[in-house]
Tab-separated table of C-alpha atoms in Angstrom:
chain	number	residue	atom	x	y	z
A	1	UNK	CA	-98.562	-31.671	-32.425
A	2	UNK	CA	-98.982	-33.871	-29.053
A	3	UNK	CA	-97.393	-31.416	-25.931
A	4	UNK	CA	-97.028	-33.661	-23.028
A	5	UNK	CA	-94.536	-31.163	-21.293
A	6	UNK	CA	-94.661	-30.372	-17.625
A	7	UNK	CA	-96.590	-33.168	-16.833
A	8	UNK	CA	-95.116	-34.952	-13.990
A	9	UNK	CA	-95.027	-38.065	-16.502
A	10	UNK	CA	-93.053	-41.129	-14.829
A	11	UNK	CA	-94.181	-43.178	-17.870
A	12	UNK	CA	-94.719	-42.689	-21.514
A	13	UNK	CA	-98.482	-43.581	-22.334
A	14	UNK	CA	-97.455	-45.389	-25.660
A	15	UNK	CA	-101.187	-47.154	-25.935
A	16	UNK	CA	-102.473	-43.362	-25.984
A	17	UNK	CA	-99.863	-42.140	-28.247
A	18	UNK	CA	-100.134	-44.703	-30.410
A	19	UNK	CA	-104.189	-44.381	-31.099
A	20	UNK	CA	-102.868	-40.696	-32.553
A	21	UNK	CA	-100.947	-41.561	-35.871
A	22	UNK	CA	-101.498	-37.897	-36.826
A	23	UNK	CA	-99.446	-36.792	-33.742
A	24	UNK	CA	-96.010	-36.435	-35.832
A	25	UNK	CA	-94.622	-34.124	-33.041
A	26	UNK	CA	-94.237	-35.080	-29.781
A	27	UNK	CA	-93.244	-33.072	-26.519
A	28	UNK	CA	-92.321	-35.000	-23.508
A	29	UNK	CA	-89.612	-32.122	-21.962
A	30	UNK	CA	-89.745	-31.715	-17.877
A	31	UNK	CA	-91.170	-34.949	-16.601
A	32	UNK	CA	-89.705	-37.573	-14.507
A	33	UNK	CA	-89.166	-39.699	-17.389
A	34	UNK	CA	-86.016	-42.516	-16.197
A	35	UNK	CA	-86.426	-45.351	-19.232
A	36	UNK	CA	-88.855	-45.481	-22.394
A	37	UNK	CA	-90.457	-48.410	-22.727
A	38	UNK	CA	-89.681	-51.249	-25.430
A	39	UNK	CA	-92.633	-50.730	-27.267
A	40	UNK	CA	-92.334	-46.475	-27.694
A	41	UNK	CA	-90.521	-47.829	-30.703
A	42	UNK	CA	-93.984	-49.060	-31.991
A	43	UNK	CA	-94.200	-45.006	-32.552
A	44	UNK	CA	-92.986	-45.031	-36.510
A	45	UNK	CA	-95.105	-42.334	-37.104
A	46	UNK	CA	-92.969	-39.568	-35.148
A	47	UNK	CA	-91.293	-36.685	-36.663
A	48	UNK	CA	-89.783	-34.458	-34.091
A	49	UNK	CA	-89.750	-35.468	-30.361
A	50	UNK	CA	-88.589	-33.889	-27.646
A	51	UNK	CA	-87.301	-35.730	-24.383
A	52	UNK	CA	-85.160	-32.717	-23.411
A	53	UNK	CA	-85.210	-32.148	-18.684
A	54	UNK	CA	-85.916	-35.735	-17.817
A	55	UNK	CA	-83.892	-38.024	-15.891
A	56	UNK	CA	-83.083	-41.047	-19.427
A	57	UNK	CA	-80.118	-43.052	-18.238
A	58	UNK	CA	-80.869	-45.175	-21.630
A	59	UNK	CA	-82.893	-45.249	-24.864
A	60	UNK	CA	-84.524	-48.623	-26.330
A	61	UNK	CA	-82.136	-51.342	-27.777
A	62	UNK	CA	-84.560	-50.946	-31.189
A	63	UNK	CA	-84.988	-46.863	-30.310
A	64	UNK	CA	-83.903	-47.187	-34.289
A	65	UNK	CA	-87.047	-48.456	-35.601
A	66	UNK	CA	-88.045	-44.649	-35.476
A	67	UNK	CA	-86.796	-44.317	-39.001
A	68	UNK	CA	-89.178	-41.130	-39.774
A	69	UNK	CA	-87.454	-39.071	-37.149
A	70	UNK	CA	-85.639	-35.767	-38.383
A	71	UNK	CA	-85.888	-33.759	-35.083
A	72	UNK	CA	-84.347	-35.416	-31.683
A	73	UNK	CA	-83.731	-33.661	-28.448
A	74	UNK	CA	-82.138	-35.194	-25.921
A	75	UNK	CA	-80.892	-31.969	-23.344
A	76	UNK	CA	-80.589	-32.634	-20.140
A	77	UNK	CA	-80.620	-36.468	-19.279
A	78	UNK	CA	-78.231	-38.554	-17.516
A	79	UNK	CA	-77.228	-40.904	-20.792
A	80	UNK	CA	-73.831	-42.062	-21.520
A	81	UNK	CA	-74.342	-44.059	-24.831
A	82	UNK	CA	-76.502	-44.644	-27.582
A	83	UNK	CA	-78.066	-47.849	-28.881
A	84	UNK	CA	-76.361	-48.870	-32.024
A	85	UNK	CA	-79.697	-49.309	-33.724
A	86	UNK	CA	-79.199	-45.359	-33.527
A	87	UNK	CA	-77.350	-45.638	-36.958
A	88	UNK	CA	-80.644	-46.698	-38.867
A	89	UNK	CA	-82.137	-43.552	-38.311
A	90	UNK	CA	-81.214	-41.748	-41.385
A	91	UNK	CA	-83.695	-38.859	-41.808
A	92	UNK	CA	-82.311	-37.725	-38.782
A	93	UNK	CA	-81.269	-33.968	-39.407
A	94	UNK	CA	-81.070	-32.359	-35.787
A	95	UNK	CA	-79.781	-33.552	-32.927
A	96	UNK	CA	-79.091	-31.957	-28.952
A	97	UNK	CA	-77.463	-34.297	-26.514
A	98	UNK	CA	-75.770	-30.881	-24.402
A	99	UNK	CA	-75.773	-31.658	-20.570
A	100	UNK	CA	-75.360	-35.599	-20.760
A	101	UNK	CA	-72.617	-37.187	-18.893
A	102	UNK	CA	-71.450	-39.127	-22.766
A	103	UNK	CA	-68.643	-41.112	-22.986
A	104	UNK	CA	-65.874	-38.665	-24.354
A	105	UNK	CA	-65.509	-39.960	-27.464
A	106	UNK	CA	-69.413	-39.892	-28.332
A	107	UNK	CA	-69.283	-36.102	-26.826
A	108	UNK	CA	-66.143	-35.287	-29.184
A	109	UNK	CA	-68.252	-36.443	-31.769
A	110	UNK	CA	-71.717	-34.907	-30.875
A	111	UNK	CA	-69.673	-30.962	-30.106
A	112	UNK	CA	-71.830	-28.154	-29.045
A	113	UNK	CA	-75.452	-27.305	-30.242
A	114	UNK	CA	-76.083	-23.878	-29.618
A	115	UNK	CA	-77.325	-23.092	-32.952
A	116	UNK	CA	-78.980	-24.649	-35.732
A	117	UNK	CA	-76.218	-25.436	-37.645
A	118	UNK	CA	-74.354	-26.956	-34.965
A	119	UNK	CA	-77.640	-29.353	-34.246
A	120	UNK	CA	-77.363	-30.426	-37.661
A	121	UNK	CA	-73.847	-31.202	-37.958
A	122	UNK	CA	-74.177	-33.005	-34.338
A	123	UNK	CA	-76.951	-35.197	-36.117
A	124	UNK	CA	-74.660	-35.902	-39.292
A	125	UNK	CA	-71.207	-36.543	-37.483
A	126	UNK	CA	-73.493	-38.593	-34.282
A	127	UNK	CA	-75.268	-40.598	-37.375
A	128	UNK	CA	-71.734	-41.393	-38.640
A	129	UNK	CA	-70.475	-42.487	-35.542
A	130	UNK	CA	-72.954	-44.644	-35.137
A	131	UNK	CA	-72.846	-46.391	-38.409
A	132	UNK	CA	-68.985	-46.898	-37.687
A	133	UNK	CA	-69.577	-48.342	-33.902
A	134	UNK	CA	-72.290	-50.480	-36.239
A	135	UNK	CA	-69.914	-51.514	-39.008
A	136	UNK	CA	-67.213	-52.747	-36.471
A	137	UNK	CA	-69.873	-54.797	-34.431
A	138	UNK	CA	-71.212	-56.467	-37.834
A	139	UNK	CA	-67.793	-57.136	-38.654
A	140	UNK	CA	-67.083	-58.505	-35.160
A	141	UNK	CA	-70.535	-60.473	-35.269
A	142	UNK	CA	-68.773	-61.517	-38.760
A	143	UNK	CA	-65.776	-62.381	-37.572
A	144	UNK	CA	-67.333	-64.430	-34.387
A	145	UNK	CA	-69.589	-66.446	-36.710
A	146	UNK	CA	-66.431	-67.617	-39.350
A	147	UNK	CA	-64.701	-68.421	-36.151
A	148	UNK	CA	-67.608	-70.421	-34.997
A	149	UNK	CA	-68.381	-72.096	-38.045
A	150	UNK	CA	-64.375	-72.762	-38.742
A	151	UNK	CA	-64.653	-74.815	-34.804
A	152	UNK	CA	-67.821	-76.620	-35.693
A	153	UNK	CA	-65.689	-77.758	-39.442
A	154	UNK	CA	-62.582	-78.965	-37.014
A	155	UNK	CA	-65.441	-80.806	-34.430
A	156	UNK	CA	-66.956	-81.942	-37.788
A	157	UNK	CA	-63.212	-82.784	-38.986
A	158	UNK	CA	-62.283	-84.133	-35.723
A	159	UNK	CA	-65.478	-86.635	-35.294
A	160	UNK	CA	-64.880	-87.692	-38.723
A	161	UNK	CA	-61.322	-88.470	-37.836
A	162	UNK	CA	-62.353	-90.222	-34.588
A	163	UNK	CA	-65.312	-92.471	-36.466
A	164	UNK	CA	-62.937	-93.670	-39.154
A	165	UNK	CA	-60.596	-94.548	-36.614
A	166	UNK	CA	-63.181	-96.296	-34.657
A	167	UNK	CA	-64.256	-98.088	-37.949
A	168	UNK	CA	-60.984	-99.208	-38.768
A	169	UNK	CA	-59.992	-100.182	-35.098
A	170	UNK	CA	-63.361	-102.811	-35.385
A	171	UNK	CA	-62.546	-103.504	-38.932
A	172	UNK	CA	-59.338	-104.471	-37.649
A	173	UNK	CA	-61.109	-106.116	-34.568
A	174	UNK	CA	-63.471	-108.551	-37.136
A	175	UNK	CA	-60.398	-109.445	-38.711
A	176	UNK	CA	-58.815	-110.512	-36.004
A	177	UNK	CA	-61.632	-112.239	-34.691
A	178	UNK	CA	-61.901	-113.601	-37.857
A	179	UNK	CA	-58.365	-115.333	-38.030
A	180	UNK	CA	-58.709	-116.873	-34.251
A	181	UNK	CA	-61.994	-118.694	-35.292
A	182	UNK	CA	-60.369	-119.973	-38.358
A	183	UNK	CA	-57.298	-120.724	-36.466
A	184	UNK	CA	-59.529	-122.561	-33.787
A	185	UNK	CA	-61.374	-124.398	-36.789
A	186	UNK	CA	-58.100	-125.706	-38.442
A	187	UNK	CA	-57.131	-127.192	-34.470
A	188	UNK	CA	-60.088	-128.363	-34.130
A	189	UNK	CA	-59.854	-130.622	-37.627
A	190	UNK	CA	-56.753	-131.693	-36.890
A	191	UNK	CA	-57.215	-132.925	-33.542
A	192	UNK	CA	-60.729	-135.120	-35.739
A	193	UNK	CA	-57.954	-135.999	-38.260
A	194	UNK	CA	-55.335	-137.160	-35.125
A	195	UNK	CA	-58.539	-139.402	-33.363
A	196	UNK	CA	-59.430	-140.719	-36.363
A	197	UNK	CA	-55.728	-142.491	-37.052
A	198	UNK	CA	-55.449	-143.904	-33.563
A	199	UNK	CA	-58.070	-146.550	-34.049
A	200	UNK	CA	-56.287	-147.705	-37.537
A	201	UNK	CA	-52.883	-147.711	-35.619
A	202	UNK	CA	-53.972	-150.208	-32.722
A	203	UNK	CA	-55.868	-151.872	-35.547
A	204	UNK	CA	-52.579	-152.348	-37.066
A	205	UNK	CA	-51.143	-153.393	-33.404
A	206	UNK	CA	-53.616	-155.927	-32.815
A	207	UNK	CA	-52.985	-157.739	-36.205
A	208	UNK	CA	-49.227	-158.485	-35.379
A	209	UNK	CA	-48.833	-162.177	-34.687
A	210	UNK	CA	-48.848	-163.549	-31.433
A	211	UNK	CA	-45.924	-165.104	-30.848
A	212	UNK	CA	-43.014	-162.226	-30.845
A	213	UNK	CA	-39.526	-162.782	-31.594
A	214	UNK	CA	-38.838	-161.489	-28.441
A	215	UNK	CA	-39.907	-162.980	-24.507
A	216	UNK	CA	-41.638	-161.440	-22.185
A	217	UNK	CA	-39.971	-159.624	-20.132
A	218	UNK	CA	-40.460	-159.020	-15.982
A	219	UNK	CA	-41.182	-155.753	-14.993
A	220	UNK	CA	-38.068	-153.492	-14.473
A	221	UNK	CA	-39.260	-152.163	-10.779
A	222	UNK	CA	-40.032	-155.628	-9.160
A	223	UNK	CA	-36.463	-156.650	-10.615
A	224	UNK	CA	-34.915	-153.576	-9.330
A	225	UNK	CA	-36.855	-153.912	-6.118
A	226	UNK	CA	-35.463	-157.780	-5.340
A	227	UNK	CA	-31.797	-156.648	-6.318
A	228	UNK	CA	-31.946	-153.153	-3.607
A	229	UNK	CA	-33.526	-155.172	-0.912
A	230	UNK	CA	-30.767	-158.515	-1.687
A	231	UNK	CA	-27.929	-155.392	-1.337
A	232	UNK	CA	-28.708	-153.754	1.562
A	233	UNK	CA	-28.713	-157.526	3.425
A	234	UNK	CA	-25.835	-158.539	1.885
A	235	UNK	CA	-24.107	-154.928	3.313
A	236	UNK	CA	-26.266	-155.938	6.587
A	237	UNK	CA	-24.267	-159.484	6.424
A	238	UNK	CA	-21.174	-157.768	5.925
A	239	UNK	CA	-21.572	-155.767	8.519
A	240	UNK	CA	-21.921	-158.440	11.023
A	241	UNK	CA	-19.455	-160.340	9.445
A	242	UNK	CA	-17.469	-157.611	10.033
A	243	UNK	CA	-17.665	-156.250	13.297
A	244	UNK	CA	-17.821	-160.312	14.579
A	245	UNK	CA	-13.872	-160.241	12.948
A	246	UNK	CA	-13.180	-157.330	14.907
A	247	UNK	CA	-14.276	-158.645	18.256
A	248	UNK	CA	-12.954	-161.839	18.006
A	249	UNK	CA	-9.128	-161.303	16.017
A	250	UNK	CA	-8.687	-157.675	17.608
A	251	UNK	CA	-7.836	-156.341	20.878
A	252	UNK	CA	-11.684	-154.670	21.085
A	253	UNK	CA	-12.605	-158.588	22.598
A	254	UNK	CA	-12.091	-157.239	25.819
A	255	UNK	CA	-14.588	-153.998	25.364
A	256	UNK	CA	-18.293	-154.249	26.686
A	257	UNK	CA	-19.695	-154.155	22.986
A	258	UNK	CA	-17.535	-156.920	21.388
A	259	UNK	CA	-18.013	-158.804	24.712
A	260	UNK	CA	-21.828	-158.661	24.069
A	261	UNK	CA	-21.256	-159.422	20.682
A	262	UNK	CA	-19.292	-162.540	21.575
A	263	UNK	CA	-21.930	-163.765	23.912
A	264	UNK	CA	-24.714	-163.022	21.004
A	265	UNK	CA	-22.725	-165.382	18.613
A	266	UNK	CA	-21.906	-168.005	20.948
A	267	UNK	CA	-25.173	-168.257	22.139
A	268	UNK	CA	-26.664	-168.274	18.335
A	269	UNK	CA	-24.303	-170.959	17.422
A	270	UNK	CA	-25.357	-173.083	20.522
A	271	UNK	CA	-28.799	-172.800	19.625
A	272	UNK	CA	-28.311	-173.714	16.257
A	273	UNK	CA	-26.280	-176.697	16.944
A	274	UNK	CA	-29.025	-177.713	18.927
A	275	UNK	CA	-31.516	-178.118	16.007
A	276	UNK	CA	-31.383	-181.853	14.372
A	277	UNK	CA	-30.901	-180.484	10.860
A	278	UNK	CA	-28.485	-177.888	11.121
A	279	UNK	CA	-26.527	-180.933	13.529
A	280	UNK	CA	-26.498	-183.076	10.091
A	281	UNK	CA	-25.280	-179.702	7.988
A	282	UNK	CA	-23.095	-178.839	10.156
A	283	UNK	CA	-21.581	-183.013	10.261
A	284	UNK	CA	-21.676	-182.752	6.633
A	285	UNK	CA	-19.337	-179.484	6.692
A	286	UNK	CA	-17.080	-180.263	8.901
A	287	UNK	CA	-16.450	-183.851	7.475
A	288	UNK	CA	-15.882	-182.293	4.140
């Protein structure tokens, strides 16, 4: 038996402890103690411990590696909860956690220990608890992991889904790819096939005889040329023709334009009068 009480301890001194494997009960009441450190659960070898007037606000997340334990007294601390590993410590047989601010249903469960027997059932009903706030989590952690794995199946499903839809969207692709090239290939043979019969057809042209049935025949434009420029002077002539008529037979003699038009002719016709040939034309005319 290891008594440690009254000791002013802010820490546990688990190295120490730990050298003394015979030490099976350990008293740590009245110090200063605020947290136990991760590795007092190193200390497998305890039986009964007492942590009774310090100032815990926690125990160790593993405090349940302590699996020899049958005495625990916690009086007098400031915890509120227990670690689940709590639950694994089933040689637990007495139990005090009086004067803790617990969370009212761990206190409902823990009741009173002012006697042995009420210690004992505390431990029981406290172990119980524990193995039931233990149970749920597992089945939670359970429950988590099947949702988990059932979202990595419907990724798995899903990227599955996507790849063969990629695979057939570039089978389909090739395909297509496929039937241009072939449809470029056929083009391009017949458009060989089409060069190759033009040289046979003007081979065929240039053995027709020579002389064709029918004559050459003058280009269409120059024709239609000579025949637009004869019309417009013939409409020119007729014009003149016209508007001479109309200055000479009409009343419009005696306006400024037909008088200028008068003068024009009279003074063309003297002129060509003048000239030897059109004297001999115009003898020829007028003796006809």
């Amino acid at each position: 038996e290891l008594d440690l009480s009254l000791c002013d301890l802010n820490e546990v001194p688990v190295r120490e402890l730990a050298a003394l494997p015979k030490a099976t009960i350990l008293d740590l009441s009245c110090n200063n103690l605020i947290s136990l450190p991760s590795d007092f659960c190193s200390l497998m070898h305890l039986v009964k411990l007492d942590l009774s007037k310090n100032r815990l606000q926690q125990l160790p997340l593993d405090f349940g590696r302590l699996v020899n334990l049958q005495h625990l007294d916690l009086l007098n601390n400031r915890l509120v909860t227990l670690p689940v590993s709590f639950a694994q410590l089933k040689n637990l047989k007495w139990l005090d956690l009086k004067d803790n601010p617990l969370d009212p249903v761990l206190a409902k469960v823990a009741g009173d220990c002012l006697d042995e027997k009420q210690c004992k059932q505390a431990a029981v009903k406290v172990l119980q608890h524990m193995k039931a706030i233990q149970s749920e989590q597992d089945r939670q952690r359970q429950r988590k992991l099947q949702a988990e794995r059932e979202m990595e199946k419907k990724r798995e499903a899903e990227q599955r889904a996507k790849e063969a839809q990629e695979r057939e969207l570039r089978k389909r692709e090739k395909a297509e790819e496929k039937e241009r090239r072939r449809r470029e290939y056929d083009a391009q043979k017949a458009a060989k096939q089409e060069m190759e019969k033009k040289p046979k057809k003007e081979n065929v042209q240039t053995r027709k005889p020579a002389s064709s049935s029918r004559p050459p025949q003058p280009p269409r434009q120059k024709h239609s040329w000579s025949r637009s420029v004869l019309r417009v002077l013939l409409f020119v002539l007729l014009c003149v023709l016209c508007t001479l008529a109309a200055c000479k037979l009409t009343e419009l003699q005696h306006q400024p334009l037909c008088i200028s038009v008068n003068t024009l002719y009279e003074d063309v016709l003297a002129a060509l009068q003048n000239h030897k040939t059109l004297q001999n034309m115009l003898q020829q005319n007028s003796q006809q």
